[in-house]
Amino acid sequence: MDIQKSFEQRETGTLYVVPTPIGNLEDMTFRAINTLKNVSLIAAEDTRHTKNLLRHFNINTPLISYHEHNKNAREQMLLQHLKDKEDIAIVSDAGMPAISDPGHDIVQAAIKEHISVVVLPGANAALCALVGSGLSTNQFTFYGFLPRKKKEKQAELERLRDYATTLIFYESPFRVKQTVKVIQDVFDESHHIVLARELTKRFEEYTRGTVREVLEWIETQELKGEYCIIVEKGQAKDEQLSLWWSNLTIQQHVDHYVREGFSTKEAIKHAASDRQLPKRTIYQAYHN
């Protein structure tokens, strides 16, 4: 068991996980800038990329590479710096480290050594795309990059098809067309999806529609930039059972769970989950 009190005095340094802008430098927070200025060392996915960011904000902290190909060799060195009471920041090329980017392993290693890990809030492409998509945000599943090979990609999407959550994927512009075609095969052409690209940048773009509409649009486009693909939530296998409440009023729906032995609070929570509505909406309708 490990209890971390992040800002109490400790015998080690602190590992700071610092998100960086996904495109627009104005999204860098004051706290992130000050943290990068005050740590002893910055571990970066690509030092050439990060040097440009540091130069822009007049940050002169020493820089070292930490990426997928050298993370094992770097880990013990970084841990030793932390044990020597030096604070370290880890950054990726864009967004939140450890989310489809290097970072998880050093975070895990630091926790095992009882070293504080402090995560700063900041830019994240997946959440920006989800909120901007207009699809349900009540429950969602972030997957990251799907397998490159079509057969493996189809198998993963078939596994995810019955998830009653909005799905979020990252995708290269070179594979967006193939991925959307596989989504059409696994789901159907009337399923709603959203493509989001160049988020926070000048050419930010959302393409919203059915799979068929989006595929037709793709055929006329030269795709550029990294994409987020947001897929409308799937239907559970026993759809008719999942909609057993469709003829009930909200009050009847909540009362059903109360009769099953749930408290009113729990019953409202279950009804909200069934209907994919905010709990406060069910609460207000039930009590009014």
Steps between C-alpha positions, in 0.01 A plus 500: 500500500626847414352835607643800319463848649630682198614825658636386832877505557657173382845342488490481119435728209165513320417368154280757323290385205456812288259517205604720210287664228359277228535781248431842645783630720256724687363186665816473710403576860686734736550208735650282227744775400607561860537128566726455197708797611544374855574129459859376472445299184240453227457155341352547153369265233683699229755755624504682165125558520506598867793742448271713283238508776756589767653771283158657444443531876861586586553180698864397542467178700727212389333255266539123452325260263253244632310305237377153406842382383717613794258504794646189662853639491388841628277376783764428763682824427181704542411314818844573642455872434167483684655309792765776515216745574495647150162581345444374146234581243394264225343631178390346172489670160142610556227450757507288814799267545410132547180534292602329173845648570802401713470562872310215664809291576692773683184596693454138605868467595491821708190383689672169583786701651252710704590811300225761463346526154322830440290528183418845365172549313519610141446435133357166387381432146262216592287704741497806273377285212240322713342820629509664156352195330154554645470127576419375849759586765323318786711188455790457261785262424837634388683239293785691335646360177330194350717221352638585156408174329141487374423154641621590849324836482172333408535254787553783751204700368277191517603460863416866566176505300279406791650756736220732612748789505626757254831378352808717446787407268815669376592443137762596244373686190637211292267249667185704567326383183568131569394536863168667412431226243555235767273693737234486226545123469485436873232751598288622207495789256232689699713501817615849599867588518706817519846570363694774679835625372752776561342568839581844648679600178399743227355225279308321776219301342214273611324275250175368646257258341411138434774258401370509143502881485848521647636237259355689205667817629834322546499393134518867397768608749875497541527405867761683706582522871446262787138392546274415790211272404197512729250217454141504625438252779402150395187311593516222756450148366163467670373838390138415568590422862712811543198709400253333737436841653408678172126518583553617858499858622811611685313471830389145419852415389654619830223336704577167331852505645371617840268196510804281428658626821719788380506833682344793314849636428615167354173459306547843340857408408386176332220672311741770380739231376219317316379816331847647439390820674669710772403396854382853576247477212353178644511646855309814398241309297445246778463749783289745304 
